[in-house]
């Protein structure tokens, strides 16, 4: 399975990114309708965390079958794998309190299906736009250059265990208010940390505005880097 995915440009439609969904596909559909999202021409890229917390986690599989929907792997997708594998690092109480009850109560066959599908999701992806390359990763780009991230995830650099958690768990940029640019990429889009409104630090866009909770779903249009709704 590829840990990195590349998408060519979409000359006929628009490309959007959306933050963490966490089992709220009906709410997301309403946001897409308001934005006049056209599945025949437009594409939607998710920063991951499709499941847990909301009532519609099982729908993640049906969304991943849509040709216009693409996602990277969030830490909640990793939790399904850890649970199925009986990973001692995963505390079942923690998993339950972070929304994993629906998964723990699914049949073993269903659990396998979800974990296998989510394991196929890339850690990061990139999209060509007319204005330049845009990258997506769930939480954090642990490199100062997107080229280095691509090289790492395609196996051109040695595996480093400490980097693996950073992609899906790190909040370092927000905590340090780090405004540095990630080189070789126009913008990097991440989720993982719920915010009241989208926040750009350097060229990194944090777009989880908690549509799965008390907030709303922000769509970032990747050509103009404009947020919908503004
Ligand atoms: Mn997350």
mmCIF file with all atom_site columns, C-alpha atoms and ligand atoms in Angstrom:
data_model
loop_
_atom_site.group_PDB
_atom_site.id
_atom_site.type_symbol
_atom_site.label_atom_id
_atom_site.label_alt_id
_atom_site.label_comp_id
_atom_site.label_asym_id
_atom_site.label_entity_id
_atom_site.label_seq_id
_atom_site.pdbx_PDB_ins_code
_atom_site.Cartn_x
_atom_site.Cartn_y
_atom_site.Cartn_z
_atom_site.occupancy
_atom_site.B_iso_or_equiv
_atom_site.pdbx_formal_charge
_atom_site.auth_seq_id
_atom_site.auth_comp_id
_atom_site.auth_asym_id
_atom_site.auth_atom_id
_atom_site.pdbx_PDB_model_num
ATOM   1   C  CA  . UNK A 1 1   ? 0.000   0.000  0.000   1.00 0.00 ? 1   UNK A CA  1
ATOM   2   C  CA  . UNK A 1 2   ? 1.273   3.435  -0.896  1.00 0.00 ? 2   UNK A CA  1
ATOM   3   C  CA  . UNK A 1 3   ? 2.049   5.756  1.987   1.00 0.00 ? 3   UNK A CA  1
ATOM   4   C  CA  . UNK A 1 4   ? 2.024   8.760  -0.336  1.00 0.00 ? 4   UNK A CA  1
ATOM   5   C  CA  . UNK A 1 5   ? -0.373  9.625  -3.130  1.00 0.00 ? 5   UNK A CA  1
ATOM   6   C  CA  . UNK A 1 6   ? -0.157  12.181 -5.947  1.00 0.00 ? 6   UNK A CA  1
ATOM   7   C  CA  . UNK A 1 7   ? -3.146  13.727 -7.729  1.00 0.00 ? 7   UNK A CA  1
ATOM   8   C  CA  . UNK A 1 8   ? -2.898  15.576 -11.027 1.00 0.00 ? 8   UNK A CA  1
ATOM   9   C  CA  . UNK A 1 9   ? -4.842  18.773 -11.670 1.00 0.00 ? 9   UNK A CA  1
ATOM   10  C  CA  . UNK A 1 10  ? -8.630  18.931 -12.015 1.00 0.00 ? 10  UNK A CA  1
ATOM   11  C  CA  . UNK A 1 11  ? -9.115  21.296 -14.965 1.00 0.00 ? 11  UNK A CA  1
ATOM   12  C  CA  . UNK A 1 12  ? -12.894 20.810 -15.169 1.00 0.00 ? 12  UNK A CA  1
ATOM   13  C  CA  . UNK A 1 13  ? -13.861 21.370 -11.543 1.00 0.00 ? 13  UNK A CA  1
ATOM   14  C  CA  . UNK A 1 14  ? -12.842 22.615 -8.135  1.00 0.00 ? 14  UNK A CA  1
ATOM   15  C  CA  . UNK A 1 15  ? -10.866 20.873 -5.411  1.00 0.00 ? 15  UNK A CA  1
ATOM   16  C  CA  . UNK A 1 16  ? -11.686 21.256 -1.727  1.00 0.00 ? 16  UNK A CA  1
ATOM   17  C  CA  . UNK A 1 17  ? -10.165 20.047 1.523   1.00 0.00 ? 17  UNK A CA  1
ATOM   18  C  CA  . UNK A 1 18  ? -12.187 19.360 4.648   1.00 0.00 ? 18  UNK A CA  1
ATOM   19  C  CA  . UNK A 1 19  ? -11.128 18.846 8.268   1.00 0.00 ? 19  UNK A CA  1
ATOM   20  C  CA  . UNK A 1 20  ? -11.918 15.953 10.602  1.00 0.00 ? 20  UNK A CA  1
ATOM   21  C  CA  . UNK A 1 21  ? -15.333 14.382 9.873   1.00 0.00 ? 21  UNK A CA  1
ATOM   22  C  CA  . UNK A 1 22  ? -15.671 11.993 12.846  1.00 0.00 ? 22  UNK A CA  1
ATOM   23  C  CA  . UNK A 1 23  ? -18.828 10.203 11.745  1.00 0.00 ? 23  UNK A CA  1
ATOM   24  C  CA  . UNK A 1 24  ? -20.840 13.257 10.682  1.00 0.00 ? 24  UNK A CA  1
ATOM   25  C  CA  . UNK A 1 25  ? -21.383 12.657 6.972   1.00 0.00 ? 25  UNK A CA  1
ATOM   26  C  CA  . UNK A 1 26  ? -24.922 14.061 6.913   1.00 0.00 ? 26  UNK A CA  1
ATOM   27  C  CA  . UNK A 1 27  ? -23.680 17.386 8.269   1.00 0.00 ? 27  UNK A CA  1
ATOM   28  C  CA  . UNK A 1 28  ? -20.856 17.364 5.731   1.00 0.00 ? 28  UNK A CA  1
ATOM   29  C  CA  . UNK A 1 29  ? -23.346 16.714 2.914   1.00 0.00 ? 29  UNK A CA  1
ATOM   30  C  CA  . UNK A 1 30  ? -25.266 19.824 3.964   1.00 0.00 ? 30  UNK A CA  1
ATOM   31  C  CA  . UNK A 1 31  ? -22.035 21.859 3.828   1.00 0.00 ? 31  UNK A CA  1
ATOM   32  C  CA  . UNK A 1 32  ? -21.209 20.472 0.371   1.00 0.00 ? 32  UNK A CA  1
ATOM   33  C  CA  . UNK A 1 33  ? -24.708 21.281 -0.874  1.00 0.00 ? 33  UNK A CA  1
ATOM   34  C  CA  . UNK A 1 34  ? -24.403 24.870 0.313   1.00 0.00 ? 34  UNK A CA  1
ATOM   35  C  CA  . UNK A 1 35  ? -21.065 25.155 -1.511  1.00 0.00 ? 35  UNK A CA  1
ATOM   36  C  CA  . UNK A 1 36  ? -22.750 23.732 -4.662  1.00 0.00 ? 36  UNK A CA  1
ATOM   37  C  CA  . UNK A 1 37  ? -20.221 20.890 -4.665  1.00 0.00 ? 37  UNK A CA  1
ATOM   38  C  CA  . UNK A 1 38  ? -20.614 18.961 -7.928  1.00 0.00 ? 38  UNK A CA  1
ATOM   39  C  CA  . UNK A 1 39  ? -19.497 15.328 -7.571  1.00 0.00 ? 39  UNK A CA  1
ATOM   40  C  CA  . UNK A 1 40  ? -19.371 15.005 -11.361 1.00 0.00 ? 40  UNK A CA  1
ATOM   41  C  CA  . UNK A 1 41  ? -16.542 17.548 -11.570 1.00 0.00 ? 41  UNK A CA  1
ATOM   42  C  CA  . UNK A 1 42  ? -15.299 18.569 -8.125  1.00 0.00 ? 42  UNK A CA  1
ATOM   43  C  CA  . UNK A 1 43  ? -13.107 16.621 -5.708  1.00 0.00 ? 43  UNK A CA  1
ATOM   44  C  CA  . UNK A 1 44  ? -13.059 16.537 -1.911  1.00 0.00 ? 44  UNK A CA  1
ATOM   45  C  CA  . UNK A 1 45  ? -9.884  15.728 0.017   1.00 0.00 ? 45  UNK A CA  1
ATOM   46  C  CA  . UNK A 1 46  ? -10.184 14.775 3.689   1.00 0.00 ? 46  UNK A CA  1
ATOM   47  C  CA  . UNK A 1 47  ? -7.413  15.261 6.264   1.00 0.00 ? 47  UNK A CA  1
ATOM   48  C  CA  . UNK A 1 48  ? -8.532  12.004 7.929   1.00 0.00 ? 48  UNK A CA  1
ATOM   49  C  CA  . UNK A 1 49  ? -10.312 11.095 11.163  1.00 0.00 ? 49  UNK A CA  1
ATOM   50  C  CA  . UNK A 1 50  ? -13.382 9.925  9.275   1.00 0.00 ? 50  UNK A CA  1
ATOM   51  C  CA  . UNK A 1 51  ? -14.647 7.856  12.197  1.00 0.00 ? 51  UNK A CA  1
ATOM   52  C  CA  . UNK A 1 52  ? -15.390 7.896  15.955  1.00 0.00 ? 52  UNK A CA  1
ATOM   53  C  CA  . UNK A 1 53  ? -17.384 10.408 18.035  1.00 0.00 ? 53  UNK A CA  1
ATOM   54  C  CA  . UNK A 1 54  ? -20.305 10.901 15.564  1.00 0.00 ? 54  UNK A CA  1
ATOM   55  C  CA  . UNK A 1 55  ? -23.180 8.500  14.741  1.00 0.00 ? 55  UNK A CA  1
ATOM   56  C  CA  . UNK A 1 56  ? -22.245 7.652  11.119  1.00 0.00 ? 56  UNK A CA  1
ATOM   57  C  CA  . UNK A 1 57  ? -18.760 6.155  11.323  1.00 0.00 ? 57  UNK A CA  1
ATOM   58  C  CA  . UNK A 1 58  ? -19.737 3.080  9.242   1.00 0.00 ? 58  UNK A CA  1
ATOM   59  C  CA  . UNK A 1 59  ? -20.494 5.372  6.300   1.00 0.00 ? 59  UNK A CA  1
ATOM   60  C  CA  . UNK A 1 60  ? -16.759 6.059  5.929   1.00 0.00 ? 60  UNK A CA  1
ATOM   61  C  CA  . UNK A 1 61  ? -16.454 2.953  3.759   1.00 0.00 ? 61  UNK A CA  1
ATOM   62  C  CA  . UNK A 1 62  ? -19.170 4.074  1.354   1.00 0.00 ? 62  UNK A CA  1
ATOM   63  C  CA  . UNK A 1 63  ? -17.586 7.544  1.087   1.00 0.00 ? 63  UNK A CA  1
ATOM   64  C  CA  . UNK A 1 64  ? -14.170 6.042  0.348   1.00 0.00 ? 64  UNK A CA  1
ATOM   65  C  CA  . UNK A 1 65  ? -15.724 4.252  -2.623  1.00 0.00 ? 65  UNK A CA  1
ATOM   66  C  CA  . UNK A 1 66  ? -16.717 7.536  -4.250  1.00 0.00 ? 66  UNK A CA  1
ATOM   67  C  CA  . UNK A 1 67  ? -14.384 8.556  -7.086  1.00 0.00 ? 67  UNK A CA  1
ATOM   68  C  CA  . UNK A 1 68  ? -14.522 12.217 -5.994  1.00 0.00 ? 68  UNK A CA  1
ATOM   69  C  CA  . UNK A 1 69  ? -13.553 11.560 -2.349  1.00 0.00 ? 69  UNK A CA  1
ATOM   70  C  CA  . UNK A 1 70  ? -10.009 10.974 -1.115  1.00 0.00 ? 70  UNK A CA  1
ATOM   71  C  CA  . UNK A 1 71  ? -8.553  10.878 2.377   1.00 0.00 ? 71  UNK A CA  1
ATOM   72  C  CA  . UNK A 1 72  ? -5.318  10.561 4.267   1.00 0.00 ? 72  UNK A CA  1
ATOM   73  C  CA  . UNK A 1 73  ? -5.087  8.400  7.369   1.00 0.00 ? 73  UNK A CA  1
ATOM   74  C  CA  . UNK A 1 74  ? -5.846  10.100 10.699  1.00 0.00 ? 74  UNK A CA  1
ATOM   75  C  CA  . UNK A 1 75  ? -4.966  8.818  14.129  1.00 0.00 ? 75  UNK A CA  1
ATOM   76  C  CA  . UNK A 1 76  ? -8.517  7.492  14.568  1.00 0.00 ? 76  UNK A CA  1
ATOM   77  C  CA  . UNK A 1 77  ? -8.081  5.285  11.495  1.00 0.00 ? 77  UNK A CA  1
ATOM   78  C  CA  . UNK A 1 78  ? -4.862  3.989  13.080  1.00 0.00 ? 78  UNK A CA  1
ATOM   79  C  CA  . UNK A 1 79  ? -6.767  3.152  16.292  1.00 0.00 ? 79  UNK A CA  1
ATOM   80  C  CA  . UNK A 1 80  ? -8.967  0.671  14.372  1.00 0.00 ? 80  UNK A CA  1
ATOM   81  C  CA  . UNK A 1 81  ? -5.827  -1.139 13.206  1.00 0.00 ? 81  UNK A CA  1
ATOM   82  C  CA  . UNK A 1 82  ? -4.344  -1.158 16.710  1.00 0.00 ? 82  UNK A CA  1
ATOM   83  C  CA  . UNK A 1 83  ? -7.577  -2.549 18.153  1.00 0.00 ? 83  UNK A CA  1
ATOM   84  C  CA  . UNK A 1 84  ? -7.813  -5.347 15.592  1.00 0.00 ? 84  UNK A CA  1
ATOM   85  C  CA  . UNK A 1 85  ? -4.131  -6.196 16.090  1.00 0.00 ? 85  UNK A CA  1
ATOM   86  C  CA  . UNK A 1 86  ? -4.534  -6.237 19.883  1.00 0.00 ? 86  UNK A CA  1
ATOM   87  C  CA  . UNK A 1 87  ? -1.804  -3.616 20.175  1.00 0.00 ? 87  UNK A CA  1
ATOM   88  C  CA  . UNK A 1 88  ? -0.962  -3.270 23.921  1.00 0.00 ? 88  UNK A CA  1
ATOM   89  C  CA  . UNK A 1 89  ? -0.316  0.452  23.316  1.00 0.00 ? 89  UNK A CA  1
ATOM   90  C  CA  . UNK A 1 90  ? -4.057  0.952  22.853  1.00 0.00 ? 90  UNK A CA  1
ATOM   91  C  CA  . UNK A 1 91  ? -5.958  1.273  26.122  1.00 0.00 ? 91  UNK A CA  1
ATOM   92  C  CA  . UNK A 1 92  ? -9.561  0.103  25.518  1.00 0.00 ? 92  UNK A CA  1
ATOM   93  C  CA  . UNK A 1 93  ? -10.871 2.657  28.026  1.00 0.00 ? 93  UNK A CA  1
ATOM   94  C  CA  . UNK A 1 94  ? -9.138  5.472  26.180  1.00 0.00 ? 94  UNK A CA  1
ATOM   95  C  CA  . UNK A 1 95  ? -10.433 4.120  22.883  1.00 0.00 ? 95  UNK A CA  1
ATOM   96  C  CA  . UNK A 1 96  ? -13.991 4.053  24.205  1.00 0.00 ? 96  UNK A CA  1
ATOM   97  C  CA  . UNK A 1 97  ? -13.768 7.598  25.531  1.00 0.00 ? 97  UNK A CA  1
ATOM   98  C  CA  . UNK A 1 98  ? -12.385 8.846  22.221  1.00 0.00 ? 98  UNK A CA  1
ATOM   99  C  CA  . UNK A 1 99  ? -15.431 7.490  20.386  1.00 0.00 ? 99  UNK A CA  1
ATOM   100 C  CA  . UNK A 1 100 ? -14.420 3.934  19.558  1.00 0.00 ? 100 UNK A CA  1
ATOM   101 C  CA  . UNK A 1 101 ? -17.493 2.219  21.042  1.00 0.00 ? 101 UNK A CA  1
ATOM   102 C  CA  . UNK A 1 102 ? -19.151 1.699  17.625  1.00 0.00 ? 102 UNK A CA  1
ATOM   103 C  CA  . UNK A 1 103 ? -16.006 -0.124 16.490  1.00 0.00 ? 103 UNK A CA  1
ATOM   104 C  CA  . UNK A 1 104 ? -15.582 -2.242 19.603  1.00 0.00 ? 104 UNK A CA  1
ATOM   105 C  CA  . UNK A 1 105 ? -19.213 -3.363 19.190  1.00 0.00 ? 105 UNK A CA  1
ATOM   106 C  CA  . UNK A 1 106 ? -18.864 -4.230 15.488  1.00 0.00 ? 106 UNK A CA  1
ATOM   107 C  CA  . UNK A 1 107 ? -18.381 -7.876 14.540  1.00 0.00 ? 107 UNK A CA  1
ATOM   108 C  CA  . UNK A 1 108 ? -14.804 -9.128 14.099  1.00 0.00 ? 108 UNK A CA  1
ATOM   109 C  CA  . UNK A 1 109 ? -15.407 -9.458 10.344  1.00 0.00 ? 109 UNK A CA  1
ATOM   110 C  CA  . UNK A 1 110 ? -16.597 -5.860 10.119  1.00 0.00 ? 110 UNK A CA  1
ATOM   111 C  CA  . UNK A 1 111 ? -13.701 -4.659 12.240  1.00 0.00 ? 111 UNK A CA  1
ATOM   112 C  CA  . UNK A 1 112 ? -11.292 -6.372 9.861   1.00 0.00 ? 112 UNK A CA  1
ATOM   113 C  CA  . UNK A 1 113 ? -12.982 -4.748 6.879   1.00 0.00 ? 113 UNK A CA  1
ATOM   114 C  CA  . UNK A 1 114 ? -12.671 -1.244 8.328   1.00 0.00 ? 114 UNK A CA  1
ATOM   115 C  CA  . UNK A 1 115 ? -9.114  -1.686 9.580   1.00 0.00 ? 115 UNK A CA  1
ATOM   116 C  CA  . UNK A 1 116 ? -7.969  -3.126 6.256   1.00 0.00 ? 116 UNK A CA  1
ATOM   117 C  CA  . UNK A 1 117 ? -9.536  -0.325 4.238   1.00 0.00 ? 117 UNK A CA  1
ATOM   118 C  CA  . UNK A 1 118 ? -8.181  2.389  6.539   1.00 0.00 ? 118 UNK A CA  1
ATOM   119 C  CA  . UNK A 1 119 ? -4.701  0.832  6.456   1.00 0.00 ? 119 UNK A CA  1
ATOM   120 C  CA  . UNK A 1 120 ? -4.658  1.451  2.707   1.00 0.00 ? 120 UNK A CA  1
ATOM   121 C  CA  . UNK A 1 121 ? -5.053  5.204  3.132   1.00 0.00 ? 121 UNK A CA  1
ATOM   122 C  CA  . UNK A 1 122 ? -1.893  7.203  2.479   1.00 0.00 ? 122 UNK A CA  1
ATOM   123 C  CA  . UNK A 1 123 ? -0.191  9.132  5.300   1.00 0.00 ? 123 UNK A CA  1
ATOM   124 C  CA  . UNK A 1 124 ? 0.035   12.171 3.024   1.00 0.00 ? 124 UNK A CA  1
ATOM   125 C  CA  . UNK A 1 125 ? -1.145  13.187 -0.419  1.00 0.00 ? 125 UNK A CA  1
ATOM   126 C  CA  . UNK A 1 126 ? -0.511  16.066 -2.783  1.00 0.00 ? 126 UNK A CA  1
ATOM   127 C  CA  . UNK A 1 127 ? -2.671  17.758 -5.395  1.00 0.00 ? 127 UNK A CA  1
ATOM   128 C  CA  . UNK A 1 128 ? -1.535  19.778 -8.376  1.00 0.00 ? 128 UNK A CA  1
ATOM   129 C  CA  . UNK A 1 129 ? -3.466  23.004 -8.812  1.00 0.00 ? 129 UNK A CA  1
ATOM   130 C  CA  . UNK A 1 130 ? -3.036  25.714 -11.459 1.00 0.00 ? 130 UNK A CA  1
ATOM   131 C  CA  . UNK A 1 131 ? -1.415  27.842 -8.724  1.00 0.00 ? 131 UNK A CA  1
ATOM   132 C  CA  . UNK A 1 132 ? 0.945   25.158 -7.415  1.00 0.00 ? 132 UNK A CA  1
ATOM   133 C  CA  . UNK A 1 133 ? 1.180   22.027 -5.329  1.00 0.00 ? 133 UNK A CA  1
ATOM   134 C  CA  . UNK A 1 134 ? -0.962  21.558 -2.197  1.00 0.00 ? 134 UNK A CA  1
ATOM   135 C  CA  . UNK A 1 135 ? -0.140  18.874 0.400   1.00 0.00 ? 135 UNK A CA  1
ATOM   136 C  CA  . UNK A 1 136 ? -2.392  17.132 2.947   1.00 0.00 ? 136 UNK A CA  1
ATOM   137 C  CA  . UNK A 1 137 ? -1.428  15.285 6.111   1.00 0.00 ? 137 UNK A CA  1
ATOM   138 C  CA  . UNK A 1 138 ? -3.603  14.638 9.175   1.00 0.00 ? 138 UNK A CA  1
ATOM   139 C  CA  . UNK A 1 139 ? -1.725  16.548 11.887  1.00 0.00 ? 139 UNK A CA  1
ATOM   140 C  CA  . UNK A 1 140 ? 1.739   17.761 10.987  1.00 0.00 ? 140 UNK A CA  1
ATOM   141 C  CA  . UNK A 1 141 ? 4.510   17.921 8.403   1.00 0.00 ? 141 UNK A CA  1
ATOM   142 C  CA  . UNK A 1 142 ? 7.598   17.101 10.476  1.00 0.00 ? 142 UNK A CA  1
ATOM   143 C  CA  . UNK A 1 143 ? 9.976   18.366 7.758   1.00 0.00 ? 143 UNK A CA  1
ATOM   144 C  CA  . UNK A 1 144 ? 10.826  21.893 6.602   1.00 0.00 ? 144 UNK A CA  1
ATOM   145 C  CA  . UNK A 1 145 ? 10.460  20.719 2.996   1.00 0.00 ? 145 UNK A CA  1
ATOM   146 C  CA  . UNK A 1 146 ? 7.585   18.888 1.297   1.00 0.00 ? 146 UNK A CA  1
ATOM   147 C  CA  . UNK A 1 147 ? 10.132  17.197 -0.989  1.00 0.00 ? 147 UNK A CA  1
ATOM   148 C  CA  . UNK A 1 148 ? 11.699  15.602 2.092   1.00 0.00 ? 148 UNK A CA  1
ATOM   149 C  CA  . UNK A 1 149 ? 8.273   14.431 3.305   1.00 0.00 ? 149 UNK A CA  1
ATOM   150 C  CA  . UNK A 1 150 ? 7.607   12.865 -0.109  1.00 0.00 ? 150 UNK A CA  1
ATOM   151 C  CA  . UNK A 1 151 ? 11.034  11.210 -0.117  1.00 0.00 ? 151 UNK A CA  1
ATOM   152 C  CA  . UNK A 1 152 ? 10.487  9.861  3.391   1.00 0.00 ? 152 UNK A CA  1
ATOM   153 C  CA  . UNK A 1 153 ? 7.032   8.426  2.704   1.00 0.00 ? 153 UNK A CA  1
ATOM   154 C  CA  . UNK A 1 154 ? 8.084   6.861  -0.586  1.00 0.00 ? 154 UNK A CA  1
ATOM   155 C  CA  . UNK A 1 155 ? 10.933  5.025  1.154   1.00 0.00 ? 155 UNK A CA  1
ATOM   156 C  CA  . UNK A 1 156 ? 13.853  7.069  -0.193  1.00 0.00 ? 156 UNK A CA  1
ATOM   157 C  CA  . UNK A 1 157 ? 14.940  7.983  3.356   1.00 0.00 ? 157 UNK A CA  1
ATOM   158 C  CA  . UNK A 1 158 ? 15.479  5.700  6.367   1.00 0.00 ? 158 UNK A CA  1
ATOM   159 C  CA  . UNK A 1 159 ? 12.444  4.883  8.536   1.00 0.00 ? 159 UNK A CA  1
ATOM   160 C  CA  . UNK A 1 160 ? 12.361  6.899  11.762  1.00 0.00 ? 160 UNK A CA  1
ATOM   161 C  CA  . UNK A 1 161 ? 9.910   5.781  14.443  1.00 0.00 ? 161 UNK A CA  1
ATOM   162 C  CA  . UNK A 1 162 ? 9.716   9.249  16.050  1.00 0.00 ? 162 UNK A CA  1
ATOM   163 C  CA  . UNK A 1 163 ? 8.430   10.731 12.778  1.00 0.00 ? 163 UNK A CA  1
ATOM   164 C  CA  . UNK A 1 164 ? 5.612   8.228  12.442  1.00 0.00 ? 164 UNK A CA  1
ATOM   165 C  CA  . UNK A 1 165 ? 3.594   9.617  15.340  1.00 0.00 ? 165 UNK A CA  1
ATOM   166 C  CA  . UNK A 1 166 ? 4.162   13.216 14.267  1.00 0.00 ? 166 UNK A CA  1
ATOM   167 C  CA  . UNK A 1 167 ? 2.219   12.887 10.996  1.00 0.00 ? 167 UNK A CA  1
ATOM   168 C  CA  . UNK A 1 168 ? -0.966  11.909 12.798  1.00 0.00 ? 168 UNK A CA  1
ATOM   169 C  CA  . UNK A 1 169 ? -0.633  13.232 16.344  1.00 0.00 ? 169 UNK A CA  1
ATOM   170 C  CA  . UNK A 1 170 ? 1.633   16.280 16.588  1.00 0.00 ? 170 UNK A CA  1
ATOM   171 C  CA  . UNK A 1 171 ? 0.249   19.709 17.509  1.00 0.00 ? 171 UNK A CA  1
ATOM   172 C  CA  . UNK A 1 172 ? 3.743   21.241 17.529  1.00 0.00 ? 172 UNK A CA  1
ATOM   173 C  CA  . UNK A 1 173 ? 3.096   24.022 15.014  1.00 0.00 ? 173 UNK A CA  1
ATOM   174 C  CA  . UNK A 1 174 ? 0.024   25.360 16.800  1.00 0.00 ? 174 UNK A CA  1
ATOM   175 C  CA  . UNK A 1 175 ? 1.621   25.054 20.242  1.00 0.00 ? 175 UNK A CA  1
ATOM   176 C  CA  . UNK A 1 176 ? 4.738   26.921 19.145  1.00 0.00 ? 176 UNK A CA  1
ATOM   177 C  CA  . UNK A 1 177 ? 2.816   29.345 16.884  1.00 0.00 ? 177 UNK A CA  1
ATOM   178 C  CA  . UNK A 1 178 ? 5.371   28.306 14.283  1.00 0.00 ? 178 UNK A CA  1
ATOM   179 C  CA  . UNK A 1 179 ? 5.013   30.565 11.223  1.00 0.00 ? 179 UNK A CA  1
ATOM   180 C  CA  . UNK A 1 180 ? 7.834   28.971 9.219   1.00 0.00 ? 180 UNK A CA  1
ATOM   181 C  CA  . UNK A 1 181 ? 7.111   27.938 5.639   1.00 0.00 ? 181 UNK A CA  1
ATOM   182 C  CA  . UNK A 1 182 ? 7.185   24.348 4.447   1.00 0.00 ? 182 UNK A CA  1
ATOM   183 C  CA  . UNK A 1 183 ? 9.332   24.639 1.322   1.00 0.00 ? 183 UNK A CA  1
ATOM   184 C  CA  . UNK A 1 184 ? 8.594   23.143 -2.117  1.00 0.00 ? 184 UNK A CA  1
ATOM   185 C  CA  . UNK A 1 185 ? 4.817   23.332 -1.667  1.00 0.00 ? 185 UNK A CA  1
ATOM   186 C  CA  . UNK A 1 186 ? 2.322   26.171 -1.969  1.00 0.00 ? 186 UNK A CA  1
ATOM   187 C  CA  . UNK A 1 187 ? 0.257   25.109 1.036   1.00 0.00 ? 187 UNK A CA  1
ATOM   188 C  CA  . UNK A 1 188 ? -0.018  22.214 3.490   1.00 0.00 ? 188 UNK A CA  1
ATOM   189 C  CA  . UNK A 1 189 ? -3.477  21.415 4.868   1.00 0.00 ? 189 UNK A CA  1
ATOM   190 C  CA  . UNK A 1 190 ? -3.948  19.683 8.237   1.00 0.00 ? 190 UNK A CA  1
ATOM   191 C  CA  . UNK A 1 191 ? -6.690  18.935 10.771  1.00 0.00 ? 191 UNK A CA  1
ATOM   192 C  CA  . UNK A 1 192 ? -6.532  17.071 14.112  1.00 0.00 ? 192 UNK A CA  1
ATOM   193 C  CA  . UNK A 1 193 ? -6.864  20.127 16.395  1.00 0.00 ? 193 UNK A CA  1
ATOM   194 C  CA  . UNK A 1 194 ? -10.339 21.676 16.610  1.00 0.00 ? 194 UNK A CA  1
ATOM   195 C  CA  . UNK A 1 195 ? -10.306 25.462 16.220  1.00 0.00 ? 195 UNK A CA  1
ATOM   196 C  CA  . UNK A 1 196 ? -13.028 28.102 16.194  1.00 0.00 ? 196 UNK A CA  1
ATOM   197 C  CA  . UNK A 1 197 ? -12.016 29.168 12.710  1.00 0.00 ? 197 UNK A CA  1
ATOM   198 C  CA  . UNK A 1 198 ? -9.434  28.068 10.171  1.00 0.00 ? 198 UNK A CA  1
ATOM   199 C  CA  . UNK A 1 199 ? -5.937  29.229 11.003  1.00 0.00 ? 199 UNK A CA  1
ATOM   200 C  CA  . UNK A 1 200 ? -2.948  29.661 8.729   1.00 0.00 ? 200 UNK A CA  1
ATOM   201 C  CA  . UNK A 1 201 ? 0.547   29.481 10.216  1.00 0.00 ? 201 UNK A CA  1
ATOM   202 C  CA  . UNK A 1 202 ? 3.242   30.070 7.590   1.00 0.00 ? 202 UNK A CA  1
ATOM   203 C  CA  . UNK A 1 203 ? 1.830   28.179 4.605   1.00 0.00 ? 203 UNK A CA  1
ATOM   204 C  CA  . UNK A 1 204 ? 0.145   25.532 6.776   1.00 0.00 ? 204 UNK A CA  1
ATOM   205 C  CA  . UNK A 1 205 ? -3.672  25.679 7.000   1.00 0.00 ? 205 UNK A CA  1
ATOM   206 C  CA  . UNK A 1 206 ? -5.391  24.195 10.053  1.00 0.00 ? 206 UNK A CA  1
ATOM   207 C  CA  . UNK A 1 207 ? -8.969  23.559 8.963   1.00 0.00 ? 207 UNK A CA  1
ATOM   208 C  CA  . UNK A 1 208 ? -10.628 21.391 11.637  1.00 0.00 ? 208 UNK A CA  1
ATOM   209 C  CA  . UNK A 1 209 ? -13.383 23.761 12.739  1.00 0.00 ? 209 UNK A CA  1
ATOM   210 C  CA  . UNK A 1 210 ? -15.189 20.995 14.660  1.00 0.00 ? 210 UNK A CA  1
ATOM   211 C  CA  . UNK A 1 211 ? -18.079 20.361 12.281  1.00 0.00 ? 211 UNK A CA  1
ATOM   212 C  CA  . UNK A 1 212 ? -18.314 17.045 14.167  1.00 0.00 ? 212 UNK A CA  1
ATOM   213 C  CA  . UNK A 1 213 ? -18.920 18.876 17.449  1.00 0.00 ? 213 UNK A CA  1
ATOM   214 C  CA  . UNK A 1 214 ? -20.195 22.378 18.263  1.00 0.00 ? 214 UNK A CA  1
ATOM   215 C  CA  . UNK A 1 215 ? -18.522 23.982 15.253  1.00 0.00 ? 215 UNK A CA  1
ATOM   216 C  CA  . UNK A 1 216 ? -19.004 23.808 11.496  1.00 0.00 ? 216 UNK A CA  1
ATOM   217 C  CA  . UNK A 1 217 ? -17.272 22.215 8.524   1.00 0.00 ? 217 UNK A CA  1
ATOM   218 C  CA  . UNK A 1 218 ? -14.871 24.493 6.645   1.00 0.00 ? 218 UNK A CA  1
ATOM   219 C  CA  . UNK A 1 219 ? -14.095 23.728 3.040   1.00 0.00 ? 219 UNK A CA  1
ATOM   220 C  CA  . UNK A 1 220 ? -10.776 25.073 1.775   1.00 0.00 ? 220 UNK A CA  1
ATOM   221 C  CA  . UNK A 1 221 ? -10.878 25.619 -1.995  1.00 0.00 ? 221 UNK A CA  1
ATOM   222 C  CA  . UNK A 1 222 ? -7.410  24.569 -3.084  1.00 0.00 ? 222 UNK A CA  1
ATOM   223 C  CA  . UNK A 1 223 ? -7.033  26.762 -6.177  1.00 0.00 ? 223 UNK A CA  1
ATOM   224 C  CA  . UNK A 1 224 ? -7.573  30.165 -4.539  1.00 0.00 ? 224 UNK A CA  1
ATOM   225 C  CA  . UNK A 1 225 ? -6.945  28.898 -0.985  1.00 0.00 ? 225 UNK A CA  1
ATOM   226 C  CA  . UNK A 1 226 ? -10.270 30.419 0.033   1.00 0.00 ? 226 UNK A CA  1
ATOM   227 C  CA  . UNK A 1 227 ? -12.367 29.054 2.881   1.00 0.00 ? 227 UNK A CA  1
ATOM   228 C  CA  . UNK A 1 228 ? -16.046 28.284 2.302   1.00 0.00 ? 228 UNK A CA  1
ATOM   229 C  CA  . UNK A 1 229 ? -18.070 29.462 4.187   1.00 0.00 ? 229 UNK A CA  1
ATOM   230 C  CA  . UNK A 1 230 ? -15.912 32.580 4.575   1.00 0.00 ? 230 UNK A CA  1
HETATM 231 MN MN1 . LIG B 2 .   ? -6.937  13.451 14.897  1.00 0.00 ? 1   LIG B MN1 1
#
